[in-house]
């Protein structure tokens, strides 16, 4: 248990760091894309009045830009925070399974030598590195996430960046659904009324607003929440170099 606690903080830090980095990239690229669309569509709507499709697109773009920072950006941040929590729980459970149980009966052995302690420390650090890189390696393999981060975006226009982010978002989304299969905690749409029973699960429902007295309560769904239907991450190999996230690919000619 002490080993799990020791690794929990660094795991949470690195998972949160990379998730927030991905979140900032997604928010920035989305905002640039909306601005680019708006700059193109608004002049068309003014110069060609009476075209329903252009007018609807102009209104949609305007509404999206108006609510981007008050609603869309916070929703993206909240999604990545929940993703960070789920990823941390998954990795923590895998570390817990791999570490020896303190209740396991062990034969009495001689006091380990300094060389044995050094080897154990080295193996622990190596496993620690693999755990940190495991999620990133999965997202790189399925969604080419690190390839995108390594690109110099200054040489591309907003439209090209938006197209790249859309492809990465789609692939990473498929990866998350493939290994975690997230689903909403409540089956109501945001903005709908909902009843909170007396014996509600505080892990599933977070009450905000005018929370006074005792349940049952009447409320409005502000966020549907997320839970996993399964946890099926790829097997963490102990044979690979812990510093290799994704091997280079060489085509033999």
Tab-separated table of C-alpha atoms in Angstrom:
chain	number	residue	atom	x	y	z
A	1	UNK	CA	0.000	0.000	0.000
A	2	UNK	CA	2.899	2.368	0.758
A	3	UNK	CA	4.272	1.735	-2.733
A	4	UNK	CA	0.939	2.628	-4.317
A	5	UNK	CA	0.747	5.856	-2.316
A	6	UNK	CA	4.305	6.753	-3.301
A	7	UNK	CA	3.523	6.417	-7.018
A	8	UNK	CA	0.049	7.989	-6.939
A	9	UNK	CA	1.188	11.625	-6.898
A	10	UNK	CA	3.683	11.460	-9.770
A	11	UNK	CA	1.197	9.454	-11.844
A	12	UNK	CA	-1.520	12.053	-11.211
A	13	UNK	CA	0.878	14.904	-12.023
A	14	UNK	CA	2.065	13.567	-15.374
A	15	UNK	CA	-1.355	12.378	-16.493
A	16	UNK	CA	-2.856	15.756	-15.568
A	17	UNK	CA	-0.007	17.613	-17.286
A	18	UNK	CA	-0.404	15.872	-20.634
A	19	UNK	CA	-4.214	15.980	-20.506
A	20	UNK	CA	-4.253	19.713	-19.789
A	21	UNK	CA	-1.727	20.266	-22.569
A	22	UNK	CA	-3.988	18.399	-24.984
A	23	UNK	CA	-6.966	20.391	-23.688
A	24	UNK	CA	-5.239	23.727	-24.344
A	25	UNK	CA	-4.313	22.640	-27.873
A	26	UNK	CA	-7.903	21.562	-28.569
A	27	UNK	CA	-9.414	24.775	-27.164
A	28	UNK	CA	-6.970	27.016	-29.037
A	29	UNK	CA	-7.384	25.225	-32.344
A	30	UNK	CA	-11.191	25.204	-32.009
A	31	UNK	CA	-11.291	28.937	-31.280
A	32	UNK	CA	-9.039	29.736	-34.236
A	33	UNK	CA	-11.181	27.567	-36.467
A	34	UNK	CA	-14.398	29.322	-35.389
A	35	UNK	CA	-12.831	32.729	-35.943
A	36	UNK	CA	-11.658	31.701	-39.403
A	37	UNK	CA	-15.134	30.449	-40.331
A	38	UNK	CA	-16.731	33.600	-38.936
A	39	UNK	CA	-14.436	35.876	-40.972
A	40	UNK	CA	-15.438	33.999	-44.126
A	41	UNK	CA	-19.167	33.550	-43.518
A	42	UNK	CA	-20.160	36.985	-42.172
A	43	UNK	CA	-19.154	38.889	-45.348
A	44	UNK	CA	-21.021	36.287	-47.430
A	45	UNK	CA	-24.148	36.742	-45.313
A	46	UNK	CA	-23.958	40.530	-45.723
A	47	UNK	CA	-23.271	40.455	-49.465
A	48	UNK	CA	-25.791	37.719	-50.313
A	49	UNK	CA	-28.823	38.250	-48.073
A	50	UNK	CA	-31.683	35.804	-48.245
A	51	UNK	CA	-29.635	32.600	-48.495
A	52	UNK	CA	-30.899	30.434	-45.589
A	53	UNK	CA	-27.870	28.137	-45.406
A	54	UNK	CA	-25.386	31.018	-45.149
A	55	UNK	CA	-27.545	32.870	-42.618
A	56	UNK	CA	-27.884	29.754	-40.421
A	57	UNK	CA	-24.124	29.147	-40.583
A	58	UNK	CA	-23.439	32.776	-39.699
A	59	UNK	CA	-25.807	32.610	-36.706
A	60	UNK	CA	-24.336	29.288	-35.562
A	61	UNK	CA	-20.791	30.650	-35.797
A	62	UNK	CA	-21.747	33.794	-33.917
A	63	UNK	CA	-23.451	31.806	-31.152
A	64	UNK	CA	-20.493	29.428	-30.885
A	65	UNK	CA	-18.033	32.321	-30.521
A	66	UNK	CA	-20.315	34.053	-28.013
A	67	UNK	CA	-20.554	30.963	-25.790
A	68	UNK	CA	-17.073	29.600	-26.440
A	69	UNK	CA	-15.331	31.003	-23.353
A	70	UNK	CA	-18.360	31.019	-20.964
A	71	UNK	CA	-19.468	27.446	-21.772
A	72	UNK	CA	-17.582	25.448	-24.405
A	73	UNK	CA	-14.059	26.001	-23.077
A	74	UNK	CA	-14.998	25.204	-19.420
A	75	UNK	CA	-16.813	22.070	-20.648
A	76	UNK	CA	-13.657	20.941	-22.453
A	77	UNK	CA	-11.555	21.573	-19.332
A	78	UNK	CA	-14.028	19.616	-17.193
A	79	UNK	CA	-13.961	16.718	-19.675
A	80	UNK	CA	-10.176	16.517	-19.535
A	81	UNK	CA	-10.213	16.738	-15.736
A	82	UNK	CA	-12.583	13.767	-15.585
A	83	UNK	CA	-10.412	11.953	-18.127
A	84	UNK	CA	-7.370	12.649	-15.944
A	85	UNK	CA	-9.131	11.209	-12.901
A	86	UNK	CA	-10.224	8.065	-14.762
A	87	UNK	CA	-6.759	7.536	-16.240
A	88	UNK	CA	-5.137	7.998	-12.840
A	89	UNK	CA	-7.491	5.446	-11.285
A	90	UNK	CA	-6.749	2.939	-14.055
A	91	UNK	CA	-2.975	3.324	-13.789
A	92	UNK	CA	-3.118	3.274	-9.995
A	93	UNK	CA	-5.063	0.003	-10.051
A	94	UNK	CA	-2.526	-1.545	-12.411
A	95	UNK	CA	0.353	-0.452	-10.177
A	96	UNK	CA	-1.453	-1.912	-7.188
A	97	UNK	CA	-1.849	-5.262	-8.981
A	98	UNK	CA	1.829	-5.396	-9.915
A	99	UNK	CA	3.171	-4.482	-6.487
A	100	UNK	CA	3.414	-7.364	-4.003
A	101	UNK	CA	0.641	-7.570	-1.436
A	102	UNK	CA	1.741	-6.802	2.141
A	103	UNK	CA	-0.415	-9.685	3.401
A	104	UNK	CA	1.348	-12.253	1.228
A	105	UNK	CA	3.229	-14.712	3.401
A	106	UNK	CA	6.930	-14.576	2.686
A	107	UNK	CA	9.593	-16.965	3.907
A	108	UNK	CA	12.118	-15.509	6.256
A	109	UNK	CA	15.140	-14.495	4.231
A	110	UNK	CA	18.493	-13.014	4.888
A	111	UNK	CA	18.853	-9.251	4.994
A	112	UNK	CA	19.129	-7.987	1.397
A	113	UNK	CA	22.509	-6.759	0.310
A	114	UNK	CA	23.248	-3.252	-0.985
A	115	UNK	CA	23.455	-4.592	-4.549
A	116	UNK	CA	20.015	-6.199	-4.203
A	117	UNK	CA	18.505	-2.961	-2.907
A	118	UNK	CA	20.042	-1.026	-5.792
A	119	UNK	CA	18.605	-3.494	-8.303
A	120	UNK	CA	15.150	-3.272	-6.721
A	121	UNK	CA	15.332	0.516	-6.861
A	122	UNK	CA	16.362	0.433	-10.509
A	123	UNK	CA	13.495	-1.895	-11.419
A	124	UNK	CA	10.999	0.276	-9.537
A	125	UNK	CA	12.166	3.410	-11.339
A	126	UNK	CA	12.005	1.655	-14.684
A	127	UNK	CA	8.456	0.454	-14.030
A	128	UNK	CA	7.559	3.962	-12.895
A	129	UNK	CA	8.777	5.375	-16.204
A	130	UNK	CA	6.788	2.834	-18.181
A	131	UNK	CA	3.618	3.702	-16.268
A	132	UNK	CA	4.072	7.427	-16.992
A	133	UNK	CA	4.561	6.787	-20.699
A	134	UNK	CA	1.984	4.035	-21.152
A	135	UNK	CA	-1.032	6.279	-21.760
A	136	UNK	CA	0.956	8.650	-23.977
A	137	UNK	CA	2.231	5.709	-26.031
A	138	UNK	CA	-1.349	4.482	-26.519
A	139	UNK	CA	-2.575	7.907	-27.676
A	140	UNK	CA	0.456	8.235	-29.954
A	141	UNK	CA	-0.149	4.824	-31.497
A	142	UNK	CA	-3.868	5.373	-32.077
A	143	UNK	CA	-4.080	9.155	-32.561
A	144	UNK	CA	-0.552	10.402	-33.436
A	145	UNK	CA	-0.767	12.839	-30.516
A	146	UNK	CA	2.984	13.435	-30.081
A	147	UNK	CA	3.439	13.888	-33.849
A	148	UNK	CA	0.994	16.787	-33.632
A	149	UNK	CA	2.716	18.347	-30.612
A	150	UNK	CA	6.101	18.186	-32.376
A	151	UNK	CA	4.863	20.178	-35.380
A	152	UNK	CA	5.661	23.895	-35.755
A	153	UNK	CA	2.169	25.389	-36.094
A	154	UNK	CA	3.522	28.794	-37.123
A	155	UNK	CA	3.984	27.583	-40.704
A	156	UNK	CA	0.332	26.526	-41.090
A	157	UNK	CA	-2.809	28.626	-41.430
A	158	UNK	CA	-5.848	28.290	-39.170
A	159	UNK	CA	-7.729	26.077	-41.612
A	160	UNK	CA	-4.911	23.529	-41.802
A	161	UNK	CA	-4.575	23.475	-37.997
A	162	UNK	CA	-8.317	22.926	-37.611
A	163	UNK	CA	-8.246	19.972	-40.018
A	164	UNK	CA	-5.312	18.385	-38.159
A	165	UNK	CA	-6.943	18.841	-34.762
A	166	UNK	CA	-10.184	17.309	-36.060
A	167	UNK	CA	-8.355	14.158	-37.162
A	168	UNK	CA	-6.397	13.861	-33.894
A	169	UNK	CA	-9.552	14.490	-31.869
A	170	UNK	CA	-11.375	11.735	-33.772
A	171	UNK	CA	-8.584	9.170	-33.333
A	172	UNK	CA	-8.000	9.949	-29.639
A	173	UNK	CA	-11.761	9.818	-29.050
A	174	UNK	CA	-11.881	6.367	-30.660
A	175	UNK	CA	-9.005	5.265	-28.424
A	176	UNK	CA	-10.739	6.467	-25.252
A	177	UNK	CA	-14.005	4.752	-26.229
A	178	UNK	CA	-12.110	1.597	-27.172
A	179	UNK	CA	-10.359	1.171	-23.819
A	180	UNK	CA	-12.637	3.022	-21.363
A	181	UNK	CA	-16.069	3.210	-23.069
A	182	UNK	CA	-17.260	6.300	-21.124
A	183	UNK	CA	-20.974	6.893	-20.638
A	184	UNK	CA	-23.075	9.552	-18.912
A	185	UNK	CA	-23.838	9.111	-15.200
A	186	UNK	CA	-27.435	10.344	-15.599
A	187	UNK	CA	-29.696	9.649	-18.570
A	188	UNK	CA	-31.096	13.185	-18.753
A	189	UNK	CA	-30.026	15.994	-21.073
A	190	UNK	CA	-28.367	19.100	-19.677
A	191	UNK	CA	-30.994	21.668	-18.725
A	192	UNK	CA	-33.671	19.087	-17.856
A	193	UNK	CA	-35.167	18.725	-14.401
A	194	UNK	CA	-34.250	15.741	-12.252
A	195	UNK	CA	-35.207	14.379	-8.835
A	196	UNK	CA	-32.496	13.522	-6.312
A	197	UNK	CA	-33.597	10.673	-4.054
A	198	UNK	CA	-32.897	10.476	-0.359
A	199	UNK	CA	-30.394	7.630	-0.741
A	200	UNK	CA	-28.492	9.101	-3.728
A	201	UNK	CA	-24.845	8.163	-4.273
A	202	UNK	CA	-22.601	11.144	-3.510
A	203	UNK	CA	-19.927	9.665	-5.782
A	204	UNK	CA	-22.287	9.876	-8.758
A	205	UNK	CA	-24.080	13.167	-8.067
A	206	UNK	CA	-22.484	16.464	-7.063
A	207	UNK	CA	-25.045	18.904	-5.689
A	208	UNK	CA	-24.489	22.617	-6.342
A	209	UNK	CA	-26.567	25.739	-5.965
A	210	UNK	CA	-29.132	26.116	-3.193
A	211	UNK	CA	-28.318	22.941	-1.254
A	212	UNK	CA	-30.184	23.246	2.044
A	213	UNK	CA	-32.062	20.760	4.173
A	214	UNK	CA	-32.225	17.067	3.407
A	215	UNK	CA	-33.090	15.133	0.234
A	216	UNK	CA	-35.132	14.413	-1.796
A	217	UNK	CA	-34.370	17.496	-3.945
A	218	UNK	CA	-35.525	18.902	-7.259
A	219	UNK	CA	-32.779	20.174	-9.525
A	220	UNK	CA	-31.564	20.842	-13.064
A	221	UNK	CA	-28.866	18.819	-14.795
A	222	UNK	CA	-25.866	21.094	-15.376
A	223	UNK	CA	-23.504	18.300	-16.395
A	224	UNK	CA	-24.351	14.665	-17.074
A	225	UNK	CA	-21.104	13.310	-15.579
A	226	UNK	CA	-19.002	10.444	-16.915
A	227	UNK	CA	-18.345	6.863	-15.864
A	228	UNK	CA	-16.530	3.992	-17.522
A	229	UNK	CA	-18.338	0.905	-18.772
A	230	UNK	CA	-15.052	-0.978	-18.926
A	231	UNK	CA	-11.339	-0.553	-18.266
A	232	UNK	CA	-9.375	-2.426	-20.903
A	233	UNK	CA	-6.050	-0.669	-21.490
A	234	UNK	CA	-3.376	-2.423	-23.555
A	235	UNK	CA	-1.088	-4.737	-21.616
A	236	UNK	CA	1.906	-2.949	-20.143
A	237	UNK	CA	4.997	-4.798	-21.340
A	238	UNK	CA	7.900	-5.098	-18.944
A	239	UNK	CA	10.375	-6.066	-21.693
A	240	UNK	CA	10.545	-2.815	-23.630
A	241	UNK	CA	12.938	0.082	-23.111
A	242	UNK	CA	11.049	2.442	-20.727
A	243	UNK	CA	12.300	5.461	-22.680
A	244	UNK	CA	10.693	4.393	-25.975
A	245	UNK	CA	7.193	5.785	-26.442
A	246	UNK	CA	6.812	4.710	-30.072
A	247	UNK	CA	9.491	2.977	-32.173
A	248	UNK	CA	10.744	4.557	-35.396
A	249	UNK	CA	9.340	2.926	-38.523
A	250	UNK	CA	11.799	2.014	-41.301
A	251	UNK	CA	10.537	0.839	-44.683
A	252	UNK	CA	13.018	-1.602	-46.216
A	253	UNK	CA	13.619	-1.039	-49.949
